[in-house]
Amino acid sequence: MSNKQAFRLEAKGVTKSYGAVHALEDVNFELKPGEVMALLGENGAGKSTIVKVISGLIVPDQGSITIDGEPVSLTSVRASQNAGIAVVQQEFSTVGPMTVAENLVLGQSGAPAWWNSKKLAESAKVILNRVGLEDIDPERLVETLSVAEMQLLEIARVLAKDAKIVIFDEPTAALSDAEIVRVLEAVKRLAKEGRSVIYVTHRLGEVFEIADRVTIFRNGRSQEPQDVKNLTVDKVVEMMIGRELGHLYPPRSQKIGETILETQGLRIPGLVGDVNLTLRRGEIVGLTGQLGSGTSEIMKAIAGTADVISGKVILEGEELDLHGRGRGIVMGIAYCSPDRKKDGIFGGISIRRNLSSPWLRRISRLGFVSGSQEQSEATRSAQNFAIDVKRLNTLVGNLSGGNQQKVAVGKWLGIRPRVLLVEEPTRGVDVGARAEIYAQIRRLCDAGVGVIVSSSDTNEILGLSDTISTYYRGQHSATKPAAEWTEPALVREVMHKGSK
Ligand SMILES: Nc1ncnc2c1ncn2[C@@H]1O[C@H](COP(=O)(O)OP(=O)(O)OP(=O)(O)O)[C@@H](O)[C@H]1O
Ligand SMILES: [Mg+2]
């Protein structure tokens, strides 16, 4: 190799602070032509911040960037795009009230005119096929898509651009195995075409499938890039969190009790049919399936927030009103939604208030909140979830993606429900904090709570659950104790490619 190889992109001495928070400190980052560079690190390590610097969304306090050896000034999103950079951001940028086709095609060079909806739909179809979204009607409004579909749409949008550097900030956090395969294939294809890819993820297995090198961030600082072929998952974890992890999943339940919650013939027309599910005290039931499997609708139906259902939901022997919106908390059912932006947490208020919000009724008297009690409850939840207790006053909207998720889950675990329903409990959460969340869920179970977890992450479902049920296109397909599943069997069942 020549002594000085030209990097496709090189960032040097990049620094960015928000008040006392040093999001990036003297970060150096390099990217070769045609390579996939994984960018790893704990929640809040600075990954999205460097991505935002490179994509022109924020201007750093200090530092310089070159592309193909030439200094560039990425002071706006437009400047970054003109430099050949395309980004799938951690938070979506698709526009809700537009159609899928408009979102995908408009604004691209050579796009048909906006009024030519037939042409738009045709162009959109081509792009959708590339990410396996051929089932989606290009005329559909984006706001009607699921979180996973929106994520795939976002990826499709970026693939449609002719960029020389493509950045993915946790593209697969909301996706299940079948969709992840497509995303990883798309990434490999980009690299084969000579494009460079920066790939941020907390799903470490992906790194070994697609990345050539890894750069690890810790507390806003970058470490030297490493060749993936010299690494193992354990080594990566140790470099990320500074210690060995030990066990990711807590031991399974020793004392599963009587039935606490049951559904009989639950139906949501067009979405799920005939769900008969049993949850026992102290048990974690894991629900899993790919896109459109209906697990999310089942959770909502039990929580009382699904639109039309028939059948029965029985909690400790008592039949619940199916359409009891908001009945959840009152009845002791806590529901943690996968869409934290819509109904998980409130970005404009503090961590303290977010964590204590389900408690407010309990800790307020005549409309006044007891400040000291709020503080002590919030502190306790924060400690349980690896949330920085010194930052309780911080607005949740200013937290990193994974730290927002910890607040969303911590908030619901704090109220000690009878039944906890949680979708995608660790979406975007780093491996160390994930272990904390699993331990907390298990602790609730040991205290007699029943928990239903739905997750697109097969490994998480296998590791955390006592019992696993799979769903396919709204229909139950199999239920077995977790110990009787193997990973390949579960993946096959989820994809509905069982031994037929
Ligand atoms: N607008 C802001 N105001 C204050 N602090 C901020 C702001 N944006 C980011 N930060 C802080 O900067 C740090 C780095 O955040 P960043 O989003 O880059 O983390 P990350 O590595 O992407 O984490 P995650 O894995 O959770 O997505 C965090 O401590 C975060 O709270
Ligand atoms: Mg991030």
Coordinates of C-alpha atoms and ligand atoms in Angstrom, one line a residue:
M1 CA 0.0 0.0 0.0
S2 CA 1.3 3.5 -0.8
N3 CA 2.2 5.5 2.3
K4 CA -0.7 7.9 2.0
Q5 CA -3.9 6.4 0.6
A6 CA -6.6 8.9 -0.4
F7 CA -9.6 8.5 1.9
R8 CA -13.0 8.9 0.5
L9 CA -13.8 10.9 3.6
E10 CA -11.6 12.0 6.4
A11 CA -12.7 14.0 9.5
K12 CA -10.1 15.4 11.8
G13 CA -10.3 17.0 15.3
V14 CA -14.1 17.3 15.2
T15 CA -15.5 18.8 18.4
K16 CA -19.1 19.6 19.4
S17 CA -20.5 20.5 22.8
Y18 CA -24.0 21.3 24.0
G19 CA -23.4 23.4 27.1
A20 CA -21.6 21.1 29.5
V21 CA -22.2 18.0 27.3
H22 CA -19.3 17.1 25.1
A23 CA -21.0 15.2 22.4
L24 CA -17.8 15.0 20.3
E25 CA -14.3 15.6 21.5
D26 CA -11.4 15.7 19.0
V27 CA -13.0 13.0 16.8
N28 CA -11.0 11.5 14.0
F29 CA -12.8 9.4 11.4
E30 CA -11.8 7.9 8.1
L31 CA -13.5 6.1 5.3
K32 CA -12.0 4.3 2.3
P33 CA -13.6 4.0 -1.1
G34 CA -15.8 1.0 -1.4
E35 CA -15.6 0.0 2.3
V36 CA -18.3 -0.5 4.8
M37 CA -17.3 1.1 8.1
A38 CA -19.3 0.1 11.1
L39 CA -19.7 2.9 13.7
L40 CA -20.3 1.5 17.2
G41 CA -20.6 2.8 20.7
E42 CA -22.8 3.0 23.8
N43 CA -26.0 5.2 23.8
G44 CA -24.9 8.8 23.8
A45 CA -21.3 8.1 22.6
G46 CA -21.7 10.6 19.8
K47 CA -22.4 8.4 16.8
S48 CA -25.5 10.3 15.6
T49 CA -23.7 13.6 16.2
I50 CA -20.8 12.7 13.8
V51 CA -23.4 11.5 11.3
K52 CA -25.2 14.9 11.6
V53 CA -22.0 16.7 11.2
I54 CA -21.2 14.8 8.0
S55 CA -24.7 15.2 6.7
G56 CA -24.6 19.0 7.3
L57 CA -27.4 19.1 9.9
I58 CA -25.1 20.5 12.6
V59 CA -21.9 22.5 12.3
P60 CA -19.2 21.4 14.7
D61 CA -17.4 23.8 17.0
Q62 CA -14.0 22.7 15.6
G63 CA -12.6 20.3 13.1
S64 CA -12.2 19.7 9.4
I65 CA -13.5 17.3 6.8
T66 CA -12.0 16.3 3.4
I67 CA -13.6 14.3 0.7
D68 CA -11.3 12.6 -1.8
G69 CA -8.5 14.7 -0.3
E70 CA -10.3 18.0 -0.9
P71 CA -11.4 20.2 2.1
V72 CA -15.2 20.6 2.2
S73 CA -17.4 22.8 4.1
L74 CA -20.5 20.9 5.1
T75 CA -22.5 23.7 6.5
S76 CA -25.9 22.7 5.2
V77 CA -27.8 19.5 4.2
R78 CA -27.7 20.8 0.6
A79 CA -23.8 21.2 0.8
S80 CA -23.5 17.6 2.1
Q81 CA -25.8 16.2 -0.7
N82 CA -23.8 18.1 -3.3
A83 CA -20.7 16.5 -1.9
G84 CA -22.2 13.1 -2.7
I85 CA -23.5 12.1 0.7
A86 CA -26.8 10.5 1.4
V87 CA -28.1 9.6 4.9
V88 CA -30.7 7.5 6.5
Q89 CA -31.1 9.4 9.8
Q90 CA -31.9 7.7 13.1
E91 CA -35.1 9.7 13.3
F92 CA -37.2 9.6 10.1
S93 CA -37.4 12.4 7.6
T94 CA -40.3 11.0 5.5
V95 CA -43.3 13.3 5.4
G96 CA -46.5 11.9 6.8
P97 CA -49.3 13.5 4.8
M98 CA -47.5 12.7 1.4
T99 CA -47.9 9.5 -0.5
V100 CA -45.2 6.9 -0.6
A101 CA -44.5 7.7 -4.3
E102 CA -44.2 11.5 -3.6
N103 CA -41.8 10.8 -0.7
L104 CA -39.7 8.5 -2.8
V105 CA -39.5 10.3 -6.1
L106 CA -40.0 14.0 -5.7
G107 CA -36.8 16.1 -5.3
Q108 CA -34.7 13.6 -7.2
S109 CA -33.1 14.6 -10.5
G110 CA -35.1 13.5 -13.5
A111 CA -38.2 12.9 -11.4
P112 CA -41.6 13.1 -13.2
A113 CA -43.7 16.2 -12.5
W114 CA -45.6 16.1 -9.2
W115 CA -49.0 16.1 -10.9
N116 CA -48.1 13.0 -13.0
S117 CA -49.2 10.5 -10.3
K118 CA -49.1 7.5 -12.7
K119 CA -45.4 8.2 -13.6
L120 CA -44.6 8.9 -10.0
A121 CA -46.1 5.6 -9.0
E122 CA -44.2 3.7 -11.7
S123 CA -40.8 5.2 -10.6
A124 CA -41.7 4.5 -7.0
K125 CA -42.5 0.9 -7.7
V126 CA -39.0 0.3 -9.1
I127 CA -37.4 1.7 -6.0
L128 CA -39.8 -0.2 -3.7
N129 CA -38.9 -3.5 -5.3
R130 CA -35.2 -2.9 -4.5
V131 CA -36.0 -3.1 -0.8
G132 CA -38.7 -5.7 -0.9
L133 CA -41.6 -3.4 -0.4
E134 CA -43.4 -4.4 -3.5
D135 CA -46.5 -5.0 -1.4
I136 CA -46.8 -1.3 -0.6
D137 CA -49.2 0.7 -2.7
P138 CA -47.2 3.8 -3.9
E139 CA -50.4 5.9 -3.5
R140 CA -50.7 5.1 0.2
L141 CA -50.1 8.0 2.7
V142 CA -46.9 7.6 4.5
E143 CA -48.6 8.3 7.9
T144 CA -50.5 5.0 7.5
L145 CA -47.3 2.9 7.4
S146 CA -46.0 0.9 10.3
V147 CA -42.7 1.9 11.9
A148 CA -40.9 -0.9 10.1
E149 CA -42.4 0.1 6.8
M150 CA -41.4 3.7 7.3
Q151 CA -37.9 2.7 8.0
L152 CA -37.7 0.6 4.8
L153 CA -39.2 3.5 2.9
E154 CA -36.5 5.8 4.3
I155 CA -33.9 3.3 3.2
A156 CA -35.4 3.1 -0.3
R157 CA -35.3 6.8 -0.6
V158 CA -31.6 6.9 0.1
L159 CA -30.9 4.0 -2.2
A160 CA -32.6 5.9 -5.0
K161 CA -30.0 8.6 -4.8
D162 CA -26.7 8.3 -6.7
A163 CA -24.4 9.0 -3.7
K164 CA -20.8 8.1 -3.2
I165 CA -21.0 8.0 0.5
V166 CA -24.1 6.5 2.1
I167 CA -24.7 6.7 5.8
F168 CA -27.1 4.5 7.8
D169 CA -27.9 5.4 11.4
E170 CA -29.5 2.3 12.9
P171 CA -31.5 1.3 9.9
T172 CA -32.5 -2.1 11.2
A173 CA -33.5 -1.1 14.8
A174 CA -37.2 -1.5 14.0
L175 CA -36.9 -4.4 11.5
S176 CA -37.2 -8.1 11.8
D177 CA -34.9 -10.7 10.3
A178 CA -36.6 -11.0 6.9
E179 CA -36.3 -7.3 6.3
I180 CA -32.9 -7.0 7.8
V181 CA -31.6 -9.5 5.2
R182 CA -32.7 -7.1 2.5
V183 CA -31.1 -4.1 4.1
L184 CA -27.8 -5.9 4.5
E185 CA -27.9 -7.0 0.9
A186 CA -28.5 -3.5 -0.2
V187 CA -25.5 -2.3 1.8
K188 CA -23.3 -5.0 0.3
R189 CA -24.4 -4.0 -3.1
L190 CA -23.6 -0.4 -2.5
A191 CA -20.0 -1.3 -1.5
K192 CA -19.7 -3.5 -4.5
E193 CA -20.6 -0.6 -6.7
G194 CA -17.6 1.2 -5.1
R195 CA -19.6 3.4 -2.8
S196 CA -18.5 3.9 0.8
V197 CA -20.9 3.1 3.6
I198 CA -21.0 4.3 7.2
Y199 CA -23.2 1.9 9.2
V200 CA -24.3 2.6 12.8
T201 CA -25.9 -0.2 14.7
H202 CA -26.4 -1.8 18.1
R203 CA -27.1 -5.2 16.5
L204 CA -23.5 -6.4 16.6
G205 CA -24.1 -9.5 14.6
E206 CA -24.7 -7.3 11.5
V207 CA -21.2 -5.9 11.8
F208 CA -19.6 -9.3 11.1
E209 CA -21.9 -9.8 8.1
I210 CA -21.2 -6.6 6.2
A211 CA -18.5 -4.4 7.7
D212 CA -14.8 -4.3 6.6
R213 CA -13.7 -2.1 9.5
V214 CA -15.1 -0.8 12.8
T215 CA -14.7 2.5 14.5
I216 CA -15.8 2.6 18.2
F217 CA -16.8 5.8 19.9
R218 CA -16.7 6.2 23.7
N219 CA -17.9 9.2 25.5
G220 CA -17.6 11.4 22.5
R221 CA -14.1 10.2 21.6
S222 CA -13.2 8.0 18.6
Q223 CA -10.9 5.0 18.8
E224 CA -8.6 3.7 16.0
P225 CA -10.4 1.8 13.3
Q226 CA -10.0 -2.0 13.4
D227 CA -10.3 -4.7 10.8
V228 CA -13.4 -6.8 11.4
K229 CA -11.5 -10.0 10.7
N230 CA -9.4 -9.4 13.8
L231 CA -12.5 -9.0 16.1
T232 CA -15.2 -11.1 17.8
V233 CA -18.5 -9.9 19.3
D234 CA -17.1 -10.2 22.8
K235 CA -14.1 -8.1 21.9
V236 CA -16.3 -5.4 20.3
V237 CA -18.5 -5.3 23.4
E238 CA -15.5 -4.9 25.7
M239 CA -14.2 -2.1 23.6
M240 CA -17.6 -0.4 23.6
I241 CA -18.4 -0.6 27.3
G242 CA -14.9 -1.0 28.8
R243 CA -15.6 -4.3 30.5
E244 CA -16.8 -7.8 29.8
L245 CA -20.6 -8.0 29.7
G246 CA -21.2 -11.2 31.5
H247 CA -24.8 -12.5 30.9
L248 CA -27.0 -10.5 28.6
Y249 CA -30.2 -12.3 29.6
P250 CA -31.3 -13.1 33.2
P251 CA -32.2 -16.7 34.1
R252 CA -35.7 -17.9 33.2
S253 CA -38.6 -17.9 35.7
Q254 CA -38.5 -20.6 38.4
K255 CA -42.0 -19.9 39.6
I256 CA -44.7 -19.4 37.0
G257 CA -48.1 -19.0 38.7
E258 CA -51.7 -19.0 37.8
T259 CA -53.2 -17.4 34.7
I260 CA -53.3 -13.6 35.0
L261 CA -54.4 -12.6 31.6
E262 CA -56.1 -14.4 28.8
T263 CA -57.6 -13.5 25.4
Q264 CA -60.3 -15.6 23.7
G265 CA -61.0 -15.4 20.0
L266 CA -59.6 -11.9 19.7
R267 CA -60.1 -10.4 16.3
I268 CA -59.3 -7.2 14.5
P269 CA -61.0 -7.4 11.1
G270 CA -58.4 -7.5 8.3
L271 CA -55.4 -7.5 10.8
V272 CA -55.6 -10.4 13.2
G273 CA -57.8 -13.4 13.6
D274 CA -58.7 -15.6 16.5
V275 CA -56.0 -14.9 19.1
N276 CA -56.1 -17.1 22.2
L277 CA -53.3 -16.2 24.4
T278 CA -52.6 -17.1 28.0
L279 CA -50.2 -15.2 30.3
R280 CA -49.4 -16.5 33.8
R281 CA -48.1 -14.7 36.8
G282 CA -44.3 -14.4 36.7
E283 CA -44.1 -15.3 33.1
I284 CA -42.6 -13.5 30.1
V285 CA -44.5 -14.4 26.9
G286 CA -42.6 -13.4 23.8
L287 CA -44.6 -12.6 20.6
T288 CA -42.7 -12.5 17.3
G289 CA -43.3 -12.3 13.6
Q290 CA -42.2 -10.4 10.6
L291 CA -43.8 -7.3 9.1
G292 CA -47.6 -7.5 9.1
S293 CA -47.6 -10.5 11.5
G294 CA -50.1 -8.7 13.8
T295 CA -48.2 -8.9 17.1
S296 CA -48.4 -5.1 17.4
E297 CA -52.1 -5.1 16.9
I298 CA -52.5 -7.9 19.5
M299 CA -50.7 -5.8 22.1
K300 CA -52.8 -2.7 21.3
A301 CA -56.0 -4.8 21.5
I302 CA -55.1 -6.0 25.0
A303 CA -54.2 -2.5 26.0
G304 CA -57.5 -1.3 24.8
T305 CA -56.2 1.0 22.1
A306 CA -57.0 -0.9 18.9
D307 CA -59.9 0.2 16.8
V308 CA -62.3 -2.6 16.1
I309 CA -62.1 -5.9 17.9
S310 CA -64.3 -8.8 19.0
G311 CA -63.5 -11.5 21.4
K312 CA -62.6 -11.4 25.1
V313 CA -59.8 -10.0 27.2
I314 CA -59.9 -11.4 30.7
L315 CA -57.7 -10.0 33.4
E316 CA -57.5 -11.9 36.7
G317 CA -60.9 -13.5 35.9
E318 CA -62.6 -10.2 35.0
E319 CA -63.7 -9.6 31.5
L320 CA -62.5 -6.2 30.3
D321 CA -64.4 -3.7 28.1
L322 CA -62.9 -4.2 24.7
H323 CA -63.1 -0.6 23.7
G324 CA -62.0 0.9 26.9
R325 CA -59.6 3.4 25.6
G326 CA -57.1 4.5 28.2
R327 CA -58.4 1.8 30.6
G328 CA -55.0 0.3 30.6
I329 CA -53.3 2.1 33.5
V330 CA -56.4 2.1 35.6
M331 CA -56.7 -1.6 35.3
G332 CA -53.0 -2.1 36.0
I333 CA -52.1 -2.8 32.4
A334 CA -49.1 -0.8 31.3
Y335 CA -48.5 -0.6 27.6
C336 CA -45.2 0.6 26.2
S337 CA -45.6 1.4 22.5
P338 CA -42.9 0.9 19.8
D339 CA -43.5 4.4 18.5
R340 CA -41.8 6.5 21.2
K341 CA -42.2 9.7 19.2
K342 CA -46.0 9.3 19.0
D343 CA -46.9 8.0 22.4
G344 CA -43.9 6.8 24.3
I345 CA -42.3 9.9 25.7
F346 CA -42.6 13.7 25.6
G347 CA -39.5 15.3 24.0
G348 CA -40.3 18.8 25.2
I349 CA -40.2 18.0 28.9
S350 CA -37.6 16.8 31.3
I351 CA -36.4 13.3 32.0
R352 CA -37.7 13.6 35.5
R353 CA -41.3 14.5 34.5
N354 CA -41.3 11.8 31.7
L355 CA -40.2 9.1 34.2
S356 CA -42.8 10.2 36.7
S357 CA -45.7 10.9 34.3
P358 CA -47.5 7.6 34.9
W359 CA -47.1 8.2 38.6
L360 CA -48.4 11.8 38.7
R361 CA -51.9 10.8 39.8
R362 CA -50.5 8.9 42.6
I363 CA -48.0 11.5 43.8
S364 CA -50.1 14.6 43.4
R365 CA -52.6 16.0 45.9
L366 CA -55.3 18.4 44.7
G367 CA -53.4 19.0 41.5
F368 CA -50.0 19.7 43.1
V369 CA -47.2 17.4 42.4
S370 CA -45.0 16.5 45.3
G371 CA -41.6 17.6 44.1
S372 CA -39.6 15.5 46.5
Q373 CA -41.6 12.4 45.7
E374 CA -41.3 13.0 42.0
Q375 CA -37.6 13.4 42.4
S376 CA -37.2 10.2 44.4
E377 CA -39.3 8.1 42.0
A378 CA -37.5 9.5 38.9
T379 CA -34.1 8.9 40.5
R380 CA -35.0 5.3 41.3
S381 CA -36.2 4.6 37.8
A382 CA -33.1 6.3 36.3
Q383 CA -30.8 4.2 38.5
N384 CA -32.6 1.1 37.4
F385 CA -32.2 1.9 33.7
A386 CA -28.7 3.2 33.4
I387 CA -30.0 6.7 32.8
D388 CA -27.7 9.5 34.0
V389 CA -29.2 10.7 37.3
K390 CA -27.3 14.0 37.0
R391 CA -29.3 14.8 33.8
L392 CA -32.8 14.5 35.2
N393 CA -33.5 18.1 34.2
T394 CA -32.5 17.5 30.6
L395 CA -35.2 17.6 27.9
V396 CA -35.8 14.1 26.6
G397 CA -35.7 15.5 23.1
N398 CA -32.0 16.3 23.6
L399 CA -31.1 12.7 24.5
S400 CA -29.5 10.2 22.1
G401 CA -31.9 7.8 20.5
G402 CA -31.1 4.9 22.8
N403 CA -31.3 7.0 25.9
Q404 CA -34.8 8.1 24.8
Q405 CA -35.8 4.5 24.6
K406 CA -34.5 3.8 28.1
V407 CA -36.8 6.6 29.4
A408 CA -39.8 5.3 27.5
V409 CA -39.4 1.8 29.0
G410 CA -38.4 3.0 32.4
K411 CA -41.5 5.1 32.7
W412 CA -43.8 2.1 32.4
L413 CA -41.8 -0.2 34.6
G414 CA -41.9 2.3 37.4
I415 CA -45.7 2.0 38.0
R416 CA -45.6 -1.6 39.1
P417 CA -48.4 -2.8 36.8
R418 CA -50.2 -6.1 37.1
V419 CA -49.5 -6.8 33.5
L420 CA -46.8 -5.2 31.4
L421 CA -47.1 -5.1 27.6
V422 CA -43.9 -3.9 25.9
E423 CA -43.1 -3.7 22.2
E424 CA -39.5 -3.6 21.1
P425 CA -38.2 -3.0 24.6
T426 CA -34.6 -2.4 23.5
R427 CA -34.9 -0.8 20.1
G428 CA -31.7 1.2 19.6
V429 CA -30.4 0.5 23.1
D430 CA -26.8 -0.4 23.6
V431 CA -25.8 -3.9 24.7
G432 CA -24.9 -2.9 28.3
A433 CA -28.1 -1.0 28.9
R434 CA -30.0 -3.8 27.2
A435 CA -28.9 -6.2 30.0
E436 CA -30.2 -3.7 32.5
I437 CA -33.6 -3.5 30.9
Y438 CA -33.9 -7.3 30.7
A439 CA -32.9 -7.6 34.3
Q440 CA -35.6 -5.1 35.3
I441 CA -38.3 -6.9 33.3
R442 CA -37.3 -10.2 35.0
R443 CA -37.4 -8.6 38.4
L444 CA -41.0 -7.4 37.8
C445 CA -41.9 -10.9 36.9
D446 CA -40.3 -12.3 40.0
A447 CA -42.5 -9.9 41.9
G448 CA -45.6 -11.5 40.3
V449 CA -46.2 -9.4 37.2
G450 CA -47.0 -11.0 33.9
V451 CA -45.2 -9.6 30.9
I452 CA -45.9 -9.8 27.2
V453 CA -43.0 -8.7 25.0
S454 CA -43.2 -8.4 21.3
S455 CA -40.0 -8.0 19.4
S456 CA -38.7 -8.3 15.9
D457 CA -35.3 -9.4 17.4
T458 CA -35.3 -13.2 17.4
N459 CA -32.3 -13.3 19.6
E460 CA -34.0 -11.1 22.2
I461 CA -37.2 -13.2 22.1
L462 CA -35.3 -16.4 22.6
G463 CA -33.1 -15.0 25.4
L464 CA -35.8 -13.2 27.4
S465 CA -39.0 -15.2 27.1
D466 CA -40.3 -18.2 29.1
T467 CA -42.8 -19.0 26.4
I468 CA -42.7 -17.9 22.7
S469 CA -45.6 -17.5 20.3
T470 CA -45.1 -16.8 16.6
Y471 CA -47.6 -15.1 14.3
Y472 CA -47.8 -14.9 10.5
R473 CA -50.0 -12.5 8.7
G474 CA -52.4 -12.0 11.6
Q475 CA -52.6 -15.7 12.5
H476 CA -51.1 -17.6 15.3
S477 CA -48.6 -20.1 14.0
A478 CA -46.9 -21.8 17.0
T479 CA -46.5 -21.6 20.8
K480 CA -43.8 -23.5 22.8
P481 CA -41.7 -23.0 25.9
A482 CA -38.6 -20.9 25.0
A483 CA -36.3 -23.8 25.9
E484 CA -37.8 -25.9 23.1
W485 CA -37.0 -23.4 20.4
T486 CA -33.7 -23.1 18.6
E487 CA -32.8 -19.9 16.8
P488 CA -33.0 -21.5 13.3
A489 CA -36.3 -23.1 14.1
L490 CA -37.7 -19.8 15.3
V491 CA -36.5 -17.9 12.3
R492 CA -38.0 -20.6 10.0
E493 CA -41.3 -20.4 11.8
V494 CA -41.4 -16.6 11.8
M495 CA -40.7 -16.6 8.0
H496 CA -43.3 -19.3 7.7
K497 CA -40.9 -21.6 6.0
G498 CA -41.5 -24.5 8.4
S499 CA -40.8 -28.1 7.4
K500 CA -43.5 -28.5 4.8
Ligands
LIG1 N1 -29.5 19.1 20.9 C1 -28.8 18.6 21.9 N2 -28.8 19.2 23.1 C2 -28.1 18.7 24.2 N3 -27.4 17.5 24.2 C3 -27.4 16.9 23.0 C4 -28.1 17.4 21.8 N4 -28.0 16.5 20.8 C5 -27.2 15.5 21.3 N5 -26.9 15.7 22.6 C6 -26.1 14.9 23.5 O1 -24.9 14.5 22.8 C7 -24.5 13.2 23.2 C8 -24.3 12.3 22.0 O2 -25.5 12.0 21.4 P1 -25.7 11.1 20.1 O3 -27.1 11.3 19.6 O4 -24.6 11.4 19.1 O5 -25.4 9.6 20.7 P2 -25.4 8.2 19.9 O6 -24.1 7.7 20.0 O7 -26.0 8.4 18.6 O8 -26.4 7.4 20.9 P3 -27.6 6.3 20.5 O9 -26.9 5.0 20.4 O10 -28.4 6.3 21.7 O11 -28.3 6.7 19.3 C9 -25.6 12.7 24.2 O12 -25.1 12.8 25.5 C10 -26.7 13.6 23.9 O13 -27.6 13.7 25.0
MG2 MG -27.8 7.8 17.7

